[in-house]
Amino acid sequence: MNQFTLRHRLLLLTLLPSALIAIALVAYFTLSGMRTLEGELRSKGLATVRYLAPICEYSIIAGQIESLYGLAQATIQDSDVKAAIIVNQKGRVIAVSGRVSLASENLRSALDEPTIVIETDNQIAFGAPVRRSLQEVDTMFEMPATPETIGHVFVEFDKSELVARQHKLLLRGLLIVLLGLVVLAILAIAMADNLARPVIRLAEAVGAMSSGRLDTRVAVVSSGELGRLELGFNEMASHIEEAHQSLQTRIEEATAQLAYQARHDVLTGLFNRREFEHRLTQTLELVHAGGEEGTVLFIDLDRFKPVNDACGYLAGDELLRQISLLFQGRLREDDILARLGGDEFGIILSNCSGSRARQVAEDICSLAGAFRFIWQDKIFAIGASIGLTPINRRVRNIDELLAAGDSACHRAKDSGRNQVCEQEALNTPERRQEGNVWASRITEALAAGHLLVEALPLTALQHERPPGDWVELSARLLEPGQPPVALSALLDAAERYDLAPIIDQHFIEVAIDALAEARQQRKTLHCLVPLSRSALVDHTIMDCINRLLQAHHIAGTGLCLLFSEDISGQLTSQVIEFSRQMRLLGCEVGLNDFGGSLSSFSHLRSIAPSCVKLSRSLTRNLGGSRASTALLRAIQEITADQGILSIADGIDDSESIEQLQQLGINYAIGSALAPCEPFQVWLQGAVLRTI
């Protein structure tokens, strides 16, 4: 039924009841007529035998056979009579006329009254008794007697004419039904078309609009409700077309805005890293196609973090906007300036190479060095470390340019900052050779003991505290004849050449050895071990921890693995999975440099660390920054509510200690509390000493 169209349904609704009623009426009258014809034949047969029986009485008594034959012959003159039979009292036929079909046992039947003897599809036979008439008697000497049956008469009727009349009546009824249905069908089709045509037009118009033809309209030709529907559809279509045009305009504007945002940095309005790499690819392709060589500059601002730490991120954002305008003022319209992320910028100098490109880089470096950023009552000097890399036909892809520029920029920063360092794009063997140099330096330092692991003791600021000693591990690279390399610079170089897992494993080995030694002395020790980004994606670190714990036959209790909040925000799913695996071993996970971003609090729920080490930007100037104090108070309340220990770093004065105690911070690290010393010295003196 659901597959029928409206026209079909209207036809069914119109035709079906009428057809059923017509068929029922015709069938009723036809069957009634057929039964009437059968009743007439039976009445005629009974009347015939009732009439014939008294006439035959005298002839049977008198034995006048010829008279009986005459009666039989006269009876079959009727067109419906097939045969007439007269029998005596004993059932013997004494007169017959016509084609007899009755059997002898039927002729010997004793009948009390006129009745039907037998009936088949083709014939019907009637019979009646022939009785002797009663004579008048003297009622004084005799009682009246029952009339004596002296014979029977039988009349057979042929039903073929009856059947023919019934068939004729049936055919007439069917013809009437057929003619009635034809007339009803014509009327129903006309009515259905009249009702369905406007609805069909509306349905076709709706289909046209759904396919995108919003200018579709229908002719208002109907009256009543259908006319109001047609008029309402046209009004609705006009509103939809207007709304669609307005929406399309907004979509185009939003698309253009999204396309702009996908290619530009939101803060500065410069190109972002994705667009910068796309433009760099185009520039390299033009150079390979025979165009003039160019230059790419990678800029890393110097002393940018102190601005954020001292004045907050609003000041840092304003500094980035001002420095962007400063750089744009020195460049040509065809040059491309982009913000690559954080305080890093990139410049593509098309058709500019050699001394000209070097002069542009030096000018930008001088501008950055002479620039002074003023925020409220503070003045900051900003510099720029710039890496310069030529774009020539020897460069195969932009990865080589990015690697060379990044390396040159780091050299400029390591060489004293606010200067320009130039480096050709490294091919794979040269880059592998530089990586091998660092690999050999780190390996030799570990073998010779030049990598000094240091202890940063944690001092409890509250009376209620977990038992045992707490310490954070750090390190410095001390090579003969070389300046010391801090842990941050060492990890930066190690991650650049995929060597960070070596340092991570060394830290873990030192920490687990110390935990095992403290366990033997029945001492409680908690070691905070900083790990690099590589530990999250390198499953060998988890295997190393598991193997070392099993080798020392200890659980991971007391081993807390620290990740920076930046890494946690970038690799959240990996940190969550790493934390789950470590907790299965009994270890703990902590967040370093916590509170430095807007997503800090979300990490507490997703990663569920055991401790957080607060960002130095929050603890550096407690007395002079209400915002830092308020944020510290909020962090402490949230972490305490979730059972997370808070650790303040870089505490170098006693005033900060008192404020941290009042805020409820659990632990602190800094020269005002405990000095940094070699880890083994601290372990033997502070933990394993015997009293």
Coordinates of C-alpha atoms in Angstrom, one line a residue, residues 81-625:
V81 CA -42.4 -31.8 -19.3
K82 CA -40.0 -34.6 -20.3
A83 CA -42.2 -37.6 -19.4
A84 CA -45.5 -38.6 -17.8
I85 CA -46.0 -42.0 -16.1
I86 CA -49.2 -43.5 -14.6
V87 CA -48.9 -46.6 -12.4
N88 CA -51.5 -48.8 -10.7
Q89 CA -51.8 -49.7 -7.1
K90 CA -49.1 -52.2 -7.4
G91 CA -46.6 -49.9 -9.0
R92 CA -47.0 -51.4 -12.5
V93 CA -46.9 -48.9 -15.3
I94 CA -50.2 -48.6 -17.1
A95 CA -49.6 -45.5 -19.2
V96 CA -46.4 -43.7 -20.1
S97 CA -45.4 -40.9 -22.5
G98 CA -42.0 -39.3 -23.2
R99 CA -38.4 -40.2 -22.2
V100 CA -38.6 -41.9 -18.7
S101 CA -35.6 -41.6 -16.5
L102 CA -37.2 -42.8 -13.2
A103 CA -36.1 -46.1 -11.9
S104 CA -38.6 -48.9 -11.0
E105 CA -38.1 -48.4 -7.3
N106 CA -39.0 -44.8 -7.7
L107 CA -42.2 -45.8 -9.5
R108 CA -43.1 -48.2 -6.6
S109 CA -42.8 -45.5 -4.0
A110 CA -45.8 -45.0 -1.8
L111 CA -46.6 -41.4 -1.8
D112 CA -49.0 -39.7 0.7
E113 CA -49.2 -36.4 -1.1
P114 CA -47.8 -34.6 -4.1
T115 CA -44.0 -34.2 -3.7
I116 CA -40.7 -34.2 -5.5
V117 CA -39.5 -37.8 -6.1
I118 CA -36.0 -37.1 -7.4
E119 CA -34.0 -34.1 -8.5
T120 CA -30.7 -34.0 -10.5
D121 CA -28.8 -31.3 -12.3
N122 CA -30.6 -32.0 -15.5
Q123 CA -34.1 -33.1 -14.4
I124 CA -36.7 -33.1 -11.6
A125 CA -39.5 -35.6 -11.1
F126 CA -42.8 -35.0 -9.2
G127 CA -45.2 -37.7 -8.0
A128 CA -48.7 -37.7 -6.5
P129 CA -51.1 -40.5 -5.3
V130 CA -54.3 -41.3 -7.1
R131 CA -57.0 -41.9 -4.5
R132 CA -60.5 -43.4 -4.7
S133 CA -63.1 -40.8 -4.0
L134 CA -65.2 -41.4 -0.8
Q135 CA -68.9 -42.1 -1.3
E136 CA -71.6 -40.9 1.0
V137 CA -72.5 -43.5 3.6
D138 CA -75.0 -43.7 6.3
T139 CA -73.2 -42.4 9.3
M140 CA -75.5 -44.3 11.6
F141 CA -74.1 -47.7 10.4
E142 CA -70.6 -46.9 9.0
M143 CA -67.6 -44.7 9.9
P144 CA -65.9 -42.6 7.1
A145 CA -63.0 -44.5 5.7
T146 CA -59.5 -43.3 4.6
P147 CA -59.4 -42.7 0.8
E148 CA -57.8 -45.7 -0.9
T149 CA -54.7 -45.2 -3.0
I150 CA -55.4 -46.8 -6.4
G151 CA -52.2 -45.7 -8.2
H152 CA -49.7 -42.9 -8.7
V153 CA -48.9 -40.4 -11.4
F154 CA -45.3 -39.2 -12.1
V155 CA -44.2 -36.2 -14.2
E156 CA -40.6 -35.6 -15.1
F157 CA -39.5 -32.0 -16.0
D158 CA -36.3 -31.1 -18.0
K159 CA -34.2 -28.5 -16.2
S160 CA -32.2 -27.4 -19.2
E161 CA -34.4 -24.5 -20.0
L162 CA -34.3 -23.5 -16.3
V163 CA -30.5 -23.7 -16.4
A164 CA -30.4 -21.6 -19.6
R165 CA -32.6 -19.0 -18.1
Q166 CA -30.4 -18.9 -14.9
H167 CA -27.3 -18.5 -17.1
K168 CA -29.0 -15.7 -19.0
L169 CA -29.9 -14.1 -15.8
L170 CA -26.3 -14.5 -14.5
L171 CA -24.8 -13.0 -17.7
R172 CA -27.2 -10.1 -17.5
G173 CA -26.1 -9.5 -13.9
L174 CA -22.4 -9.6 -14.8
L175 CA -23.0 -7.3 -17.7
I176 CA -24.7 -4.9 -15.4
V177 CA -21.8 -5.1 -13.0
L178 CA -19.3 -4.6 -15.8
L179 CA -21.1 -1.6 -17.2
G180 CA -21.5 -0.1 -13.7
L181 CA -17.8 -0.6 -13.0
V182 CA -16.9 1.0 -16.3
V183 CA -19.0 4.0 -15.5
L184 CA -17.6 4.1 -11.9
A185 CA -14.1 3.8 -13.2
I186 CA -14.6 6.8 -15.6
L187 CA -16.0 8.9 -12.8
A188 CA -13.3 7.8 -10.3
I189 CA -10.5 8.5 -12.7
A190 CA -11.9 11.9 -13.4
M191 CA -12.3 12.6 -9.7
A192 CA -8.9 11.2 -8.8
D193 CA -7.2 13.2 -11.5
N194 CA -9.0 16.3 -10.4
L195 CA -7.9 15.8 -6.8
A196 CA -4.4 14.3 -7.4
R197 CA -3.2 16.7 -10.1
P198 CA -2.6 19.7 -7.8
V199 CA -1.0 17.4 -5.2
I200 CA 1.2 15.8 -7.8
R201 CA 2.3 19.3 -9.0
L202 CA 3.2 20.2 -5.4
A203 CA 5.1 16.9 -5.0
E204 CA 7.1 17.5 -8.2
A205 CA 7.8 21.1 -7.1
V206 CA 9.1 19.8 -3.7
G207 CA 11.3 17.3 -5.5
A208 CA 12.6 20.0 -7.7
M209 CA 13.5 22.2 -4.7
S210 CA 15.1 19.3 -2.9
S211 CA 17.3 18.8 -6.0
G212 CA 18.5 22.4 -5.8
R213 CA 16.1 24.3 -8.1
L214 CA 15.0 26.8 -5.5
D215 CA 13.3 29.0 -8.1
T216 CA 10.5 26.3 -8.5
R217 CA 7.0 27.6 -8.2
V218 CA 3.5 26.1 -8.8
A219 CA 0.5 27.6 -10.6
V220 CA -2.2 28.7 -8.3
V221 CA -5.2 27.2 -10.1
S222 CA -7.0 25.2 -7.4
S223 CA -9.7 26.4 -5.0
G224 CA -10.2 25.8 -1.3
E225 CA -7.6 24.0 0.7
L226 CA -5.5 23.0 -2.3
G227 CA -5.4 26.6 -3.5
R228 CA -4.1 27.7 -0.1
L229 CA -1.5 24.9 -0.2
E230 CA -0.3 26.1 -3.7
L231 CA -0.1 29.7 -2.5
G232 CA 1.6 28.6 0.8
F233 CA 4.2 26.6 -1.1
N234 CA 5.1 29.5 -3.3
E235 CA 5.5 31.7 -0.3
M236 CA 7.6 29.1 1.5
A237 CA 9.7 28.5 -1.6
S238 CA 10.4 32.3 -1.8
H239 CA 11.5 32.4 1.8
I240 CA 13.7 29.3 1.4
E241 CA 15.3 30.8 -1.7
E242 CA 16.0 34.0 0.1
A243 CA 17.4 32.2 3.2
H244 CA 19.5 30.0 1.0
Q245 CA 21.0 32.9 -0.8
S246 CA 21.8 34.6 2.5
L247 CA 23.2 31.3 3.9
Q248 CA 25.3 30.8 0.8
T249 CA 26.7 34.3 1.2
R250 CA 27.6 33.6 4.8
I251 CA 29.1 30.2 3.9
E252 CA 31.3 31.8 1.2
E253 CA 32.4 34.4 3.7
A254 CA 33.0 31.8 6.4
T255 CA 34.9 29.6 3.8
A256 CA 37.1 32.5 2.9
Q257 CA 37.7 33.2 6.5
L258 CA 38.5 29.6 7.3
A259 CA 40.8 29.5 4.2
Y260 CA 42.5 32.6 5.6
Q261 CA 42.8 31.1 9.1
A262 CA 44.2 27.9 7.7
R263 CA 47.0 29.8 6.1
H264 CA 47.6 32.5 8.6
D265 CA 48.6 32.8 12.3
V266 CA 45.7 34.1 14.4
L267 CA 47.9 36.2 16.7
T268 CA 50.1 38.1 14.2
G269 CA 48.3 37.7 10.9
L270 CA 51.4 36.3 9.3
F271 CA 51.5 33.1 7.3
N272 CA 51.6 30.0 9.6
R273 CA 54.0 27.1 9.4
R274 CA 51.9 25.1 6.9
E275 CA 51.7 27.9 4.4
F276 CA 55.3 28.8 5.0
E277 CA 56.4 25.2 4.1
H278 CA 54.0 25.3 1.0
R279 CA 55.6 28.6 -0.2
L280 CA 59.1 27.2 0.5
T281 CA 58.3 24.2 -1.7
Q282 CA 57.1 26.5 -4.5
T283 CA 60.3 28.6 -4.2
L284 CA 62.5 25.4 -4.3
E285 CA 60.6 24.2 -7.4
L286 CA 61.1 27.5 -9.2
V287 CA 64.8 27.4 -8.4
H288 CA 65.0 23.8 -9.8
A289 CA 63.1 25.0 -12.9
G290 CA 65.8 27.5 -13.6
G291 CA 64.8 30.5 -11.5
E292 CA 67.1 32.6 -9.4
E293 CA 68.3 31.3 -6.1
G294 CA 66.9 32.5 -2.8
T295 CA 67.4 32.3 0.9
V296 CA 65.5 31.2 3.9
L297 CA 65.9 32.7 7.4
F298 CA 64.9 31.0 10.6
I299 CA 64.5 33.4 13.6
D300 CA 64.3 32.4 17.2
L301 CA 63.7 35.4 19.6
D302 CA 66.1 35.7 22.5
R303 CA 64.9 36.4 26.0
F304 CA 61.3 35.9 25.1
K305 CA 60.4 33.6 28.0
P306 CA 61.3 36.2 30.7
V307 CA 58.6 38.5 29.3
N308 CA 56.0 35.7 29.7
D309 CA 57.2 34.8 33.1
A310 CA 57.3 38.3 34.4
C311 CA 54.3 39.9 32.7
G312 CA 52.1 37.0 31.6
Y313 CA 51.0 35.7 28.2
L314 CA 49.2 38.9 27.2
A315 CA 52.5 40.7 27.3
G316 CA 54.1 37.9 25.3
D317 CA 51.4 38.1 22.7
E318 CA 51.8 41.9 22.3
L319 CA 55.5 41.4 22.0
L320 CA 55.0 39.0 19.1
R321 CA 52.7 41.4 17.3
Q322 CA 55.1 44.3 17.6
I323 CA 58.2 42.3 16.5
S324 CA 56.2 41.0 13.5
L325 CA 55.5 44.6 12.4
L326 CA 59.2 45.4 13.0
F327 CA 60.4 42.6 10.7
Q328 CA 57.8 43.4 8.0
G329 CA 59.1 46.9 7.8
R330 CA 62.5 45.7 6.7
L331 CA 61.3 43.2 4.0
R332 CA 60.1 43.6 0.4
E333 CA 56.5 43.0 -0.6
D334 CA 57.6 39.8 -2.4
D335 CA 59.3 38.4 0.7
I336 CA 57.4 36.0 2.9
L337 CA 57.3 36.3 6.6
A338 CA 55.7 33.6 8.7
R339 CA 55.3 32.7 12.4
L340 CA 56.4 29.1 12.7
G341 CA 55.2 28.7 16.3
G342 CA 55.9 30.2 19.7
D343 CA 58.7 32.8 19.3
E344 CA 60.0 31.3 16.0
F345 CA 59.7 33.0 12.7
G346 CA 60.7 32.2 9.1
I347 CA 61.5 34.4 6.1
I348 CA 61.7 33.4 2.5
L349 CA 63.8 35.8 0.4
S350 CA 63.0 35.1 -3.2
N351 CA 65.6 36.1 -5.8
C352 CA 67.9 37.2 -3.0
S353 CA 71.1 35.3 -2.1
G354 CA 74.7 35.7 -1.0
S355 CA 75.7 39.0 0.5
R356 CA 72.3 40.7 -0.1
A357 CA 70.6 37.9 1.9
R358 CA 73.3 38.2 4.6
Q359 CA 72.7 41.9 4.8
V360 CA 69.0 41.5 5.3
A361 CA 69.6 38.9 8.1
E362 CA 72.0 41.3 9.8
D363 CA 69.6 44.2 9.5
I364 CA 66.8 42.1 11.1
C365 CA 69.2 41.0 13.8
S366 CA 70.2 44.6 14.5
L367 CA 66.5 45.7 14.6
A368 CA 65.7 43.0 17.1
G369 CA 68.7 43.8 19.3
A370 CA 67.9 47.5 19.4
F371 CA 64.2 46.9 20.0
R372 CA 62.9 47.6 23.6
F373 CA 59.6 46.1 24.6
I374 CA 57.7 48.2 27.3
W375 CA 54.9 46.6 29.3
Q376 CA 53.5 48.7 32.2
D377 CA 56.5 49.7 34.2
K378 CA 58.9 47.1 32.8
I379 CA 61.3 47.4 29.9
F380 CA 62.7 44.3 28.1
A381 CA 65.6 43.9 25.7
I382 CA 64.9 41.5 22.9
G383 CA 67.3 39.9 20.5
A384 CA 67.1 37.4 17.6
S385 CA 69.2 34.3 16.8
I386 CA 69.0 33.8 13.0
G387 CA 69.9 30.8 10.9
L388 CA 70.5 31.5 7.2
T389 CA 70.3 28.7 4.6
P390 CA 70.6 29.3 0.8
I391 CA 68.0 27.9 -1.5
N392 CA 69.9 26.5 -4.5
R393 CA 69.6 23.5 -6.9
R394 CA 71.7 21.3 -4.7
V395 CA 68.8 21.2 -2.2
R396 CA 66.6 18.2 -2.9
N397 CA 63.6 18.9 -0.6
I398 CA 62.5 21.4 2.0
D399 CA 63.3 18.9 4.8
E400 CA 66.9 19.6 4.2
L401 CA 66.3 23.4 4.3
L402 CA 64.3 23.1 7.5
A403 CA 67.0 20.9 9.2
A404 CA 69.8 23.2 8.1
G405 CA 68.0 26.3 9.2
D406 CA 67.1 24.8 12.5
S407 CA 70.7 23.7 13.1
A408 CA 72.1 27.2 12.1
C409 CA 69.6 28.9 14.4
H410 CA 70.7 26.7 17.3
R411 CA 74.3 27.5 16.6
A412 CA 73.5 31.2 16.7
K413 CA 71.8 30.8 20.0
D414 CA 74.6 28.6 21.5
S415 CA 77.2 31.0 20.3
G416 CA 75.9 33.9 22.3
R417 CA 72.6 34.8 20.7
N418 CA 71.5 37.9 18.7
Q419 CA 73.7 36.9 15.7
V420 CA 73.4 35.3 12.3
C421 CA 74.8 31.8 11.5
E422 CA 74.8 30.5 8.0
Q423 CA 74.6 26.8 7.0
E424 CA 74.2 25.0 3.7
A425 CA 71.4 22.4 3.5
L426 CA 72.8 19.1 5.0
N427 CA 72.5 16.0 2.9
T428 CA 71.8 12.8 4.6
P429 CA 75.4 11.6 5.2
E430 CA 76.4 15.0 6.7
R431 CA 73.4 15.0 9.0
R432 CA 74.1 11.4 10.0
Q433 CA 77.7 12.3 10.7
E434 CA 76.7 15.2 13.0
G435 CA 74.3 12.8 14.7
N436 CA 77.1 10.3 15.1
V437 CA 79.3 13.0 16.8
W438 CA 76.6 13.6 19.4
A439 CA 76.0 9.9 19.8
S440 CA 79.7 9.3 20.5
R441 CA 79.9 12.3 22.9
I442 CA 77.0 11.0 24.9
T443 CA 78.2 7.4 24.9
E444 CA 81.7 8.4 25.9
A445 CA 80.3 10.7 28.6
L446 CA 78.3 7.9 30.1
A447 CA 81.2 5.5 29.9
A448 CA 83.7 7.9 31.4
G449 CA 81.4 9.3 34.0
H450 CA 81.3 12.8 32.5
L451 CA 77.5 12.9 32.7
L452 CA 77.1 14.0 36.3
V453 CA 73.7 13.0 37.7
E454 CA 72.8 15.6 40.3
A455 CA 70.2 15.7 43.1
L456 CA 67.7 18.4 43.6
P457 CA 66.3 17.7 47.1
L458 CA 62.6 18.5 47.8
T459 CA 61.9 20.2 51.1
A460 CA 58.5 19.7 52.8
L461 CA 56.6 22.9 53.5
Q462 CA 53.7 21.4 55.5
H463 CA 53.6 19.3 58.6
E464 CA 51.5 16.6 57.1
R465 CA 53.6 14.9 54.4
P466 CA 54.2 11.4 53.0
P467 CA 57.1 9.6 54.7
G468 CA 60.6 9.4 53.3
D469 CA 63.0 11.6 51.3
W470 CA 62.1 13.2 48.0
V471 CA 64.5 14.2 45.3
E472 CA 64.5 15.2 41.6
L473 CA 67.3 13.9 39.3
S474 CA 69.1 16.3 37.0
A475 CA 72.4 16.1 35.1
R476 CA 75.2 18.1 33.5
L477 CA 77.6 17.1 30.8
L478 CA 81.2 17.8 32.0
E479 CA 83.7 17.1 29.2
P480 CA 87.4 18.0 29.7
G481 CA 88.3 21.3 28.1
Q482 CA 84.6 22.0 27.3
P483 CA 82.1 24.3 29.1
P484 CA 79.4 22.4 31.0
V485 CA 76.2 21.5 29.1
A486 CA 73.0 21.8 31.0
L487 CA 70.4 19.1 31.0
S488 CA 68.0 21.2 28.9
A489 CA 70.6 21.8 26.1
L490 CA 71.7 18.2 26.3
L491 CA 68.2 16.8 25.9
D492 CA 67.5 19.3 23.1
A493 CA 70.5 17.9 21.1
A494 CA 69.7 14.4 22.0
E495 CA 66.1 14.6 20.8
R496 CA 67.3 16.3 17.6
Y497 CA 69.4 13.2 16.7
D498 CA 67.1 10.6 18.3
L499 CA 69.6 10.0 21.2
A500 CA 67.3 11.0 24.1
P501 CA 66.4 7.3 25.0
I502 CA 70.1 6.8 26.0
I503 CA 69.9 9.6 28.6
D504 CA 66.4 8.5 29.8
Q505 CA 67.6 4.9 30.4
H506 CA 70.6 6.2 32.3
F507 CA 68.4 8.3 34.6
I508 CA 66.1 5.3 35.2
E509 CA 69.0 3.0 36.0
V510 CA 70.4 5.5 38.5
A511 CA 67.0 6.0 40.2
I512 CA 66.1 2.3 40.4
D513 CA 69.6 1.4 41.8
A514 CA 69.0 4.1 44.5
L515 CA 65.5 2.8 45.3
A516 CA 66.9 -0.8 45.6
E517 CA 69.7 0.4 47.9
A518 CA 67.3 2.4 50.0
R519 CA 65.0 -0.6 50.3
Q520 CA 67.8 -2.7 51.6
Q521 CA 68.6 -0.1 54.3
R522 CA 64.8 0.0 55.1
K523 CA 64.7 3.6 54.0
T524 CA 61.8 5.3 52.1
L525 CA 63.0 7.2 49.0
H526 CA 61.0 8.9 46.2
C527 CA 62.8 9.8 43.0
L528 CA 61.5 12.2 40.5
V529 CA 63.0 11.3 37.1
P530 CA 62.5 13.8 34.1
L531 CA 62.0 12.0 30.8
S532 CA 62.1 13.2 27.3
R533 CA 59.4 13.2 24.6
S534 CA 60.9 10.0 23.1
A535 CA 60.0 8.0 26.2
L536 CA 56.3 8.1 25.3
V537 CA 56.8 6.7 21.8
D538 CA 59.7 4.4 22.5
H539 CA 58.5 1.2 24.1
T540 CA 62.1 0.2 25.1
I541 CA 61.8 2.7 28.0
M542 CA 58.8 0.8 29.5
D543 CA 60.6 -2.5 28.9
C544 CA 63.8 -1.1 30.6
I545 CA 61.8 -0.1 33.7
N546 CA 60.1 -3.4 33.9
R547 CA 63.4 -5.3 33.4
L548 CA 65.3 -3.3 36.0
L549 CA 62.5 -3.6 38.7
Q550 CA 62.4 -7.4 38.2
A551 CA 66.2 -7.6 38.3
H552 CA 66.3 -5.8 41.7
H553 CA 63.2 -7.6 42.9
I554 CA 61.4 -4.4 43.9
A555 CA 58.1 -2.8 43.0
G556 CA 58.0 0.6 41.2
T557 CA 56.9 2.4 44.5
G558 CA 58.9 5.6 44.9
L559 CA 59.7 6.0 41.2
C560 CA 57.9 9.0 39.8
L561 CA 58.4 9.8 36.0
L562 CA 58.2 13.5 35.1
F563 CA 56.9 14.9 31.8
S564 CA 56.7 18.5 30.9
E565 CA 53.2 19.9 30.5
D566 CA 53.9 20.9 26.9
I567 CA 54.6 17.3 26.0
S568 CA 51.5 16.2 27.9
G569 CA 49.4 18.6 25.9
Q570 CA 50.8 17.5 22.5
L571 CA 50.9 13.7 23.2
T572 CA 48.0 13.3 25.7
S573 CA 46.9 9.9 24.5
Q574 CA 50.5 8.6 24.7
V575 CA 50.9 10.0 28.2
I576 CA 47.7 8.5 29.4
E577 CA 48.7 5.0 28.1
F578 CA 52.2 5.4 29.5
S579 CA 50.7 6.4 32.9
R580 CA 48.5 3.3 32.8
Q581 CA 51.4 1.0 32.1
M582 CA 53.6 2.5 34.8
R583 CA 50.8 2.3 37.4
L584 CA 50.6 -1.4 36.7
L585 CA 54.3 -1.6 37.8
G586 CA 53.6 0.5 40.9
C587 CA 55.3 3.6 39.5
E588 CA 53.9 7.2 39.5
V589 CA 53.7 9.9 36.9
G590 CA 54.1 13.7 37.5
L591 CA 53.8 16.8 35.4
N592 CA 56.7 19.3 35.1
D593 CA 56.3 23.1 34.4
F594 CA 52.7 22.9 35.5
G595 CA 50.3 25.9 35.2
G596 CA 51.9 27.4 32.2
S597 CA 48.9 27.0 29.8
L598 CA 45.1 27.2 29.8
S599 CA 44.8 23.4 29.4
S600 CA 46.7 22.7 32.7
F601 CA 43.6 21.7 34.7
S602 CA 42.3 19.4 32.1
H603 CA 45.5 17.3 32.4
L604 CA 44.8 16.6 36.0
R605 CA 41.7 14.6 35.1
S606 CA 42.9 12.9 32.0
I607 CA 46.4 12.0 33.2
A608 CA 45.8 11.9 37.0
P609 CA 49.4 12.6 38.0
S610 CA 50.7 11.9 41.5
C611 CA 52.4 15.3 41.7
V612 CA 52.8 18.5 39.8
K613 CA 55.9 20.6 39.6
L614 CA 54.8 24.2 39.3
S615 CA 56.0 26.5 36.5
R616 CA 58.8 29.0 37.6
S617 CA 56.7 31.8 36.0
L618 CA 54.2 31.3 38.9
T619 CA 56.7 31.2 41.8
R620 CA 59.4 33.7 40.6
N621 CA 57.7 36.9 41.7
L622 CA 55.1 35.9 44.3
G623 CA 55.1 39.2 46.1
G624 CA 54.8 41.4 43.0
S625 CA 52.1 39.5 41.1

